[in-house]
Short mmCIF file of C-alpha atoms in Angstrom, two decimals:
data_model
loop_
_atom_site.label_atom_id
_atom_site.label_comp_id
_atom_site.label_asym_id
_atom_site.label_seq_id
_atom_site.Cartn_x
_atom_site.Cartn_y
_atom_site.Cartn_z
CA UNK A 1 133.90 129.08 57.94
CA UNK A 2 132.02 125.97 57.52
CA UNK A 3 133.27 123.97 60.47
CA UNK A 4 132.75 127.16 62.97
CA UNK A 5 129.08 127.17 61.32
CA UNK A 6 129.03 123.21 62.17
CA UNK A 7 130.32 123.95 65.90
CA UNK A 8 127.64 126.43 66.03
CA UNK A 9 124.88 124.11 65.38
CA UNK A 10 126.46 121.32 67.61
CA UNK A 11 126.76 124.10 70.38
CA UNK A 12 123.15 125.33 69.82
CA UNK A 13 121.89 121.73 69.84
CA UNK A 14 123.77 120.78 73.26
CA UNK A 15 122.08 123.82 74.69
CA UNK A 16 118.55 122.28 73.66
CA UNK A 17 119.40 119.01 74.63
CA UNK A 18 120.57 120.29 78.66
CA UNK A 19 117.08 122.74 78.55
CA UNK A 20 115.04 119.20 77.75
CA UNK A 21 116.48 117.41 80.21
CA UNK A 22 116.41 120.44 82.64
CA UNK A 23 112.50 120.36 82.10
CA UNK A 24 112.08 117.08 82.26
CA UNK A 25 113.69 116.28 85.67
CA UNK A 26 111.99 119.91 86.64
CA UNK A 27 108.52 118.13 86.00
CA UNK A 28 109.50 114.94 87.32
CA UNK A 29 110.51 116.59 90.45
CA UNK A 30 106.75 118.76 90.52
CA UNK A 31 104.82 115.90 90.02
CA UNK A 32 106.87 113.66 93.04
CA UNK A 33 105.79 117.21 94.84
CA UNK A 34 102.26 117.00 93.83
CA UNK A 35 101.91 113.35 94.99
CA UNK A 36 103.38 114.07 98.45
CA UNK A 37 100.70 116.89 98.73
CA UNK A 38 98.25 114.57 97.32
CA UNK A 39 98.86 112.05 99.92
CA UNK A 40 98.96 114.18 102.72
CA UNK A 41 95.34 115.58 101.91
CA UNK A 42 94.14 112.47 101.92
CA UNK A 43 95.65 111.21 104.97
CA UNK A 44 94.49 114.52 107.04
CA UNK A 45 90.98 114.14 105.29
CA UNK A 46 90.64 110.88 106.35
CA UNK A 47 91.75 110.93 109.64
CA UNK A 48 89.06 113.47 110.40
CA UNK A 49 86.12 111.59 108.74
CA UNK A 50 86.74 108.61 111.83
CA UNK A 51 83.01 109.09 113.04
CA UNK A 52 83.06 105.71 114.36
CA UNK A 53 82.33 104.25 118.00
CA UNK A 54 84.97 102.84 120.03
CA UNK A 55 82.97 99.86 120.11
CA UNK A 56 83.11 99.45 116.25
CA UNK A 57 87.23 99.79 116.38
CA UNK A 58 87.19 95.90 117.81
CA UNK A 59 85.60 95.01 114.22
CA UNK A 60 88.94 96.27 112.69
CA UNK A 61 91.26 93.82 114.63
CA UNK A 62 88.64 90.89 112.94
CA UNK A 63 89.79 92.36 109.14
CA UNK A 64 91.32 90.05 106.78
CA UNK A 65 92.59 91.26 103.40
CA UNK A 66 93.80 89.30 100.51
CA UNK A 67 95.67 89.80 98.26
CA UNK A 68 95.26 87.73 95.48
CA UNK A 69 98.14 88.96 93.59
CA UNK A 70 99.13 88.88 89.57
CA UNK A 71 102.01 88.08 88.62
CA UNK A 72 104.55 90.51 87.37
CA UNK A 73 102.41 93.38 88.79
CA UNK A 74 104.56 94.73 91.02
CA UNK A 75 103.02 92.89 93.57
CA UNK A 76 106.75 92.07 95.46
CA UNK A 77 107.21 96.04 95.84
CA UNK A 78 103.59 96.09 97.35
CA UNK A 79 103.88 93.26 99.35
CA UNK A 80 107.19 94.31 100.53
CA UNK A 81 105.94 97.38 102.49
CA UNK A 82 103.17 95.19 104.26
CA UNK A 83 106.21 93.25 105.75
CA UNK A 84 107.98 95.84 106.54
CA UNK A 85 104.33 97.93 108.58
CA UNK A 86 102.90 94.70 109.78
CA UNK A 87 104.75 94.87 113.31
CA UNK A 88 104.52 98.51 113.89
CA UNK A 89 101.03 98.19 112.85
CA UNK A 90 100.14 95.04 114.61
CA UNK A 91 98.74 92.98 111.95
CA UNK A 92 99.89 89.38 110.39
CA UNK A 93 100.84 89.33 107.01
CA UNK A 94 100.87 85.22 105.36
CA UNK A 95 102.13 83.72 102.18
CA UNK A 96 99.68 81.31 100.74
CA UNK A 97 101.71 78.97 99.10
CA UNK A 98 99.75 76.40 96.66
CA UNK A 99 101.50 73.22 95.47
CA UNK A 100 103.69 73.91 92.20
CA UNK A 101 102.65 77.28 92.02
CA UNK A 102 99.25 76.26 90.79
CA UNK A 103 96.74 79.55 90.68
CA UNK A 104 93.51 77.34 91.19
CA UNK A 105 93.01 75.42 94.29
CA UNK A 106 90.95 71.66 94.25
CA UNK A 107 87.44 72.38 95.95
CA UNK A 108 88.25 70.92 99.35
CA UNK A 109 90.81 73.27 99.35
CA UNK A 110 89.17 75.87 98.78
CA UNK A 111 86.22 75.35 101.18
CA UNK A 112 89.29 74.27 104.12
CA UNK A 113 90.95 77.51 102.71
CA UNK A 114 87.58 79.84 103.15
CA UNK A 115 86.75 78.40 106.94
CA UNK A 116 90.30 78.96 107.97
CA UNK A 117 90.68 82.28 106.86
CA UNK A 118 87.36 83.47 108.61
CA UNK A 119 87.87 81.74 111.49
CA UNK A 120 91.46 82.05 112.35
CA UNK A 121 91.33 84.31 115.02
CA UNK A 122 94.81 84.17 116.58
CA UNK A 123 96.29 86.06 113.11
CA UNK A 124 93.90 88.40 113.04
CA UNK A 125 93.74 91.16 111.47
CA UNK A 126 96.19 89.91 108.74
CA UNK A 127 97.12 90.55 104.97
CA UNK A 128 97.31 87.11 103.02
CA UNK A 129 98.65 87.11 99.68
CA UNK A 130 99.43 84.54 96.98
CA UNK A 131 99.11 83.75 93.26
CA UNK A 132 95.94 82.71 93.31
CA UNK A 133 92.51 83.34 91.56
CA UNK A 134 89.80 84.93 93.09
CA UNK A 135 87.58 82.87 95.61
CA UNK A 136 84.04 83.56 96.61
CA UNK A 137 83.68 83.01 100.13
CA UNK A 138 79.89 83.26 100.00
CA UNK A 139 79.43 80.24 97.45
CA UNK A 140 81.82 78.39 100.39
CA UNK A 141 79.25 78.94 103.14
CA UNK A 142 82.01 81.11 105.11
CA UNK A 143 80.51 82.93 108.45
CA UNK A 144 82.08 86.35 106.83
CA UNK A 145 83.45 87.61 103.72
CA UNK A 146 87.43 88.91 103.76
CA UNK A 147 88.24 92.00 101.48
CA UNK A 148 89.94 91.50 98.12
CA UNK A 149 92.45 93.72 96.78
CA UNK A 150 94.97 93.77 93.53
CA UNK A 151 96.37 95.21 91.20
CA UNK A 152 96.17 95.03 87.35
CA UNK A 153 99.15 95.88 84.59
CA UNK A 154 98.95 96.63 80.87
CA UNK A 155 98.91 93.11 79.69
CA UNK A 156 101.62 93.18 76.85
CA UNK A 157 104.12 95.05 79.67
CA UNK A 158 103.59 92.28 82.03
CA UNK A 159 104.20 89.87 79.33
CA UNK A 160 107.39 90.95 78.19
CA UNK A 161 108.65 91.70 81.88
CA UNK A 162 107.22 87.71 82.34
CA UNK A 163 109.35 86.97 78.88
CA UNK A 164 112.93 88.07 80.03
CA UNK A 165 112.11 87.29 83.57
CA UNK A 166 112.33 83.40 83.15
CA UNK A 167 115.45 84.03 81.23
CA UNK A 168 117.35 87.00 82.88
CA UNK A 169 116.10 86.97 86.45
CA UNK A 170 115.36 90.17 88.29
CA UNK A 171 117.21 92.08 90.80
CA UNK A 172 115.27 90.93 93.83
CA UNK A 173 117.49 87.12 93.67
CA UNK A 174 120.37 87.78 90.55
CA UNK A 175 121.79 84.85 91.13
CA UNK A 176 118.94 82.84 91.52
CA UNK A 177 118.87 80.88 87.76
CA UNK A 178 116.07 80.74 85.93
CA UNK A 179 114.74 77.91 83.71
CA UNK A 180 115.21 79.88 81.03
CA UNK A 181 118.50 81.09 81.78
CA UNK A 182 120.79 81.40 78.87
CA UNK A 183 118.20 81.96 76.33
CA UNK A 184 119.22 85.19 74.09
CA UNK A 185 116.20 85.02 71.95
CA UNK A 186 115.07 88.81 72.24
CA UNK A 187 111.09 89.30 72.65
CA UNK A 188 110.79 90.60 69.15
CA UNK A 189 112.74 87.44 67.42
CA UNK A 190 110.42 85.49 69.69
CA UNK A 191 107.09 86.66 67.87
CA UNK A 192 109.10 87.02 64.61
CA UNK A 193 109.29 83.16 64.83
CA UNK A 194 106.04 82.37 66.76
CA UNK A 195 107.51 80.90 69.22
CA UNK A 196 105.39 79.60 72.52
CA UNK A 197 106.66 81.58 75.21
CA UNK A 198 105.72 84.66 73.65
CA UNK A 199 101.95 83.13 72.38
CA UNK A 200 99.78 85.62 73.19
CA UNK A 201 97.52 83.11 74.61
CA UNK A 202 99.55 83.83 77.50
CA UNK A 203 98.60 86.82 78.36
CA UNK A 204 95.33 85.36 79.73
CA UNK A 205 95.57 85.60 83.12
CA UNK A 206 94.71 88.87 84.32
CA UNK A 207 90.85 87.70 83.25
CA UNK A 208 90.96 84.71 84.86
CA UNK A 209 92.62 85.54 88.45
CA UNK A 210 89.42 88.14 88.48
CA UNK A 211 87.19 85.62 87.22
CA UNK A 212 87.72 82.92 89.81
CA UNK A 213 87.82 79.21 89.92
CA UNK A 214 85.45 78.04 87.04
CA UNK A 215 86.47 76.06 84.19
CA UNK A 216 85.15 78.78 81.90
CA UNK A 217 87.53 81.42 83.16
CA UNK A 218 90.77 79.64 82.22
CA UNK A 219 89.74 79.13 78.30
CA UNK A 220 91.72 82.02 76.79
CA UNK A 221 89.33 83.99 75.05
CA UNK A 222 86.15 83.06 76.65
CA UNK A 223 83.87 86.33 76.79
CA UNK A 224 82.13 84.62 79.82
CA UNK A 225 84.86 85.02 81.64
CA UNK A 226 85.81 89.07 81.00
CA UNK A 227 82.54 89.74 81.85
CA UNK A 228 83.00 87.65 85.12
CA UNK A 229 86.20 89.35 85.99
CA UNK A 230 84.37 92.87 85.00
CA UNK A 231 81.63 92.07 87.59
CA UNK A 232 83.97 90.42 90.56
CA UNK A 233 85.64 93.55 90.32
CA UNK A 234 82.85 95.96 91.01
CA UNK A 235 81.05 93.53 93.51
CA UNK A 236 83.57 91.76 95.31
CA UNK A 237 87.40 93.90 95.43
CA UNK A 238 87.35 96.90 97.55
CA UNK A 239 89.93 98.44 95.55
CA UNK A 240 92.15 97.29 92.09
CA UNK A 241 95.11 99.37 91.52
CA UNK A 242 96.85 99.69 88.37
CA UNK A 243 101.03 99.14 87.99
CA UNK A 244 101.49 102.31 86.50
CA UNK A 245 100.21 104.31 89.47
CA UNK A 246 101.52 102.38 92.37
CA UNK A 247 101.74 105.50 94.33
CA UNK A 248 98.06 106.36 94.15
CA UNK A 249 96.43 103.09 94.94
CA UNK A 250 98.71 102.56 97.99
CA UNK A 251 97.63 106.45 99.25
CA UNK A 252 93.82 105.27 98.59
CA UNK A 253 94.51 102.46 100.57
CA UNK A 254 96.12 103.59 103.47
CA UNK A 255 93.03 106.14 103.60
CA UNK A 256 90.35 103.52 103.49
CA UNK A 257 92.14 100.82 105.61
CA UNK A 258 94.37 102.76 107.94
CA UNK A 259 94.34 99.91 110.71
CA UNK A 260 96.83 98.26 108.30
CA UNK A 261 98.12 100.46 106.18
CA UNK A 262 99.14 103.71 108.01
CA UNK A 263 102.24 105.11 106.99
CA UNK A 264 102.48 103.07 104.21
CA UNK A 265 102.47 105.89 101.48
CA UNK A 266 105.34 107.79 103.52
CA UNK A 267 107.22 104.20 103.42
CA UNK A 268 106.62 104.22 99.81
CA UNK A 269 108.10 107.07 98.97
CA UNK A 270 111.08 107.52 101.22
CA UNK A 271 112.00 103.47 101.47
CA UNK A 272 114.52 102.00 99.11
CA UNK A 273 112.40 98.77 98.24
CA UNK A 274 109.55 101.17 96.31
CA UNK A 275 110.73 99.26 93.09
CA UNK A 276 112.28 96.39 95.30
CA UNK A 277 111.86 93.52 92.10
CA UNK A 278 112.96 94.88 88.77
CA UNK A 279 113.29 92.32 85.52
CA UNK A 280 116.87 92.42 84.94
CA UNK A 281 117.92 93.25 80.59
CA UNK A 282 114.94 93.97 79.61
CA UNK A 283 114.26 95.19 75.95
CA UNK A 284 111.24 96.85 75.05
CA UNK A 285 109.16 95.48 71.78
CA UNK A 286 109.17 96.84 68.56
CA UNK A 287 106.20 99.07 67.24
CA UNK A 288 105.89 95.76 64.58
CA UNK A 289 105.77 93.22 67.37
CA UNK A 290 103.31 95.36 69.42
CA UNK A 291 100.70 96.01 66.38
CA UNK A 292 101.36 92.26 66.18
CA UNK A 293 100.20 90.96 69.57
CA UNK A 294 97.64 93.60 69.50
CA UNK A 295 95.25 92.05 66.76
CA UNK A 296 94.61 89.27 69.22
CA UNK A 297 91.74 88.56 70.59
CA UNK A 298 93.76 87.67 73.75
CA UNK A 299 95.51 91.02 74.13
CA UNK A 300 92.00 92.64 73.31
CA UNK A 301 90.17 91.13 75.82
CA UNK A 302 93.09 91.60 78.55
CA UNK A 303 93.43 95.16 77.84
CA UNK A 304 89.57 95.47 77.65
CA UNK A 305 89.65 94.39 81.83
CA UNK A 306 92.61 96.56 82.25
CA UNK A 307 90.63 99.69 80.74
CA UNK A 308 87.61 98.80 82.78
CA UNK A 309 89.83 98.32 86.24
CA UNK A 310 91.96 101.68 85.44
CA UNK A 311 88.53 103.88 84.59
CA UNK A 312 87.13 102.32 87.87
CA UNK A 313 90.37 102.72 89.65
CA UNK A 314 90.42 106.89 88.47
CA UNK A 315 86.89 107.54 89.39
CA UNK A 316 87.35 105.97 93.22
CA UNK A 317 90.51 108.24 93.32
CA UNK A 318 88.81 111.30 91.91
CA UNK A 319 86.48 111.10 95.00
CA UNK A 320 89.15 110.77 97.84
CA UNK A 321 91.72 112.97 96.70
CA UNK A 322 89.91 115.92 94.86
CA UNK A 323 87.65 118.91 96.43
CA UNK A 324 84.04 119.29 94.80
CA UNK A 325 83.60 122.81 93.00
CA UNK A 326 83.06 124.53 96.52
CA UNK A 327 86.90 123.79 97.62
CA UNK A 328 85.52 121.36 100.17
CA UNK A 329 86.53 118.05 100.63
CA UNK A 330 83.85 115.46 100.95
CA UNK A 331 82.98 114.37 104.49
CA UNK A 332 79.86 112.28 105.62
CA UNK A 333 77.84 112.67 109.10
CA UNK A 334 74.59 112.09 111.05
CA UNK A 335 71.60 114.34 111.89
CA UNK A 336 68.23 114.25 112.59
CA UNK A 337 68.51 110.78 115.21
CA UNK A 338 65.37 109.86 116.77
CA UNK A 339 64.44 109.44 119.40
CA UNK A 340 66.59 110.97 121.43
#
């Protein structure tokens, strides 16, 4: 009697566990629906806001976007859609390649770099991207100012995905090895026995690719330099994305800078290379490792610009893809032009 009671509970139990899942790939599948609709709002919506002269659609083959990308971002799956667009669409997309991977380039590089890429008209329009910090063209005396975009990751993810990334590799080049290939030391064990690859000291570098080329911005920890990065953000990047929602800051694009980035959301979702670089073995932290990293004032900081980016981020989404209380979607246009 006591084993068919036993084979009831297993049976009931099996039953909850196939409902769960049920659910769960049931939501999974409305909210994949939801995006597509999502997207396709915003692309009609935005198609019919072009109020523009055909004189003012020259200005768009003279745009120049960079991408001054973070690493472990996702920035490989986001780059790897501009590659794939940038013939159909007509536009040059270029690596910028610094010497030894170095994110900060010597001042007569970086005035050489900001006349170049302003005055470069053969590759125009074009998409350059590159680990790099930010640059301020205007300080450089450039004759025009490119647009900046990026996008920003919860800094302890991108520092774990960094961790087992130097030692496992990721599925983009398996075989390529790593430099710290063969290391079995798991994240946790790493922290356990504060090691340096898993300091949190290096998790500053979010703050400083916003913050630019000053000294200031590279001391981990400097409050200067968050509240740099805060400000570049608002004033100088049309849009910063966030990891998580990779879906929603390509659709925002693609609405505000069609010329380079139509059909990119429909690429997104229906290509194969929409999570093209994945860390390969990667083990998630502990809750003890994580409330450990978290009483830094590193990880503070970082996830202080990551909270200001994704609040920023929500609100410039909120206005493309929702309708105001009258079920209208927002549209712009001019009246009242004197004389006539």
């Amino acid at each position: 009697m006591l084993n068919v009671h036993k084979l009831w509970l297993l049976s009931c139990l099996c039953v909850i566990v196939i409902i769960i899942l049920y659910f769960q790939s049931e939501i999974a599948r409305l909210e994949d629906s939801y995006r597509k609709l999502e997207y396709k709002f915003a692309q009609t919506h935005s198609e019919s806001r072009q109020f523009f002269p055909k004189s003012l659609e020259k200005d768009d083959d003279d745009l120049v976007v960079i991408y001054n990308r973070v690493p472990k971002t996702g920035s490989t799956s986001f780059v790897g859609i501009a590659y794939d667009l940038c013939k159909k669409n007509h536009f040059k997309v270029l690596h910028i390649n610094i010497t030894a991977n170095m994110h900060v380039m010597s001042l007569s590089n970086q005035y050489k770099f900001a006349q170049n890429v302003t005055r470069w008209q053969d590759v125009k329009p074009a998409l350059y991207h590159g680990h790099m910090a930010f640059l301020n063209f205007e300080r450089l005396g450039a004759s025009s100012k490119p647009i900046f975009i990026n996008l920003i990751r919860k800094p302890l993810d991108r520092l774990v995905s960094y961790y087992y990334f130097l030692r496992n590799g990721d599925n983009f080049r398996p075989h390529l090895v790593r430099k710290k290939h063969g290391d079995k030391m798991t994240f946790d064990e790493c922290v356990e026995r504060s090691q340096p690859d898993c300091d949190p000291t290096n998790m500053w570098l979010q703050v400083p690719f916003f913050c630019g080329h000053s000294a200031q911005c590279w001391k981990p920890g400097s409050l200067w330099a968050l509240e740099q990065a805060k400000q570049n953000l608002v004033d100088h990047y049309l849009l910063v994305g966030v990891t998580e929602e990779m879906l929603d800051f390509i659709t925002v694009l693609e609405s505000t800078l069609p010329r380079l980035f139509k059909g990119a959301t429909e690429h997104y979702l229906n290509s194969n290379k929409s999570h093209l670089r994945q860390t390969s073995s990667k083990i998630e932290p502990s809750q003890a490792t994580i409330d450990k990293i978290q009483e830094s004032t590193v990880w503070k900081m970082e996830n202080e610009l990551y909270e200001f980016a994704l609040e920023h981020f929500k609100f410039v989404k909120k206005k493309l893809l929702s309708r105001e209380n009258n079920g209208v979607a927002q549209i712009y246009f001019y009246e009242k032009i004197r004389p006539k």
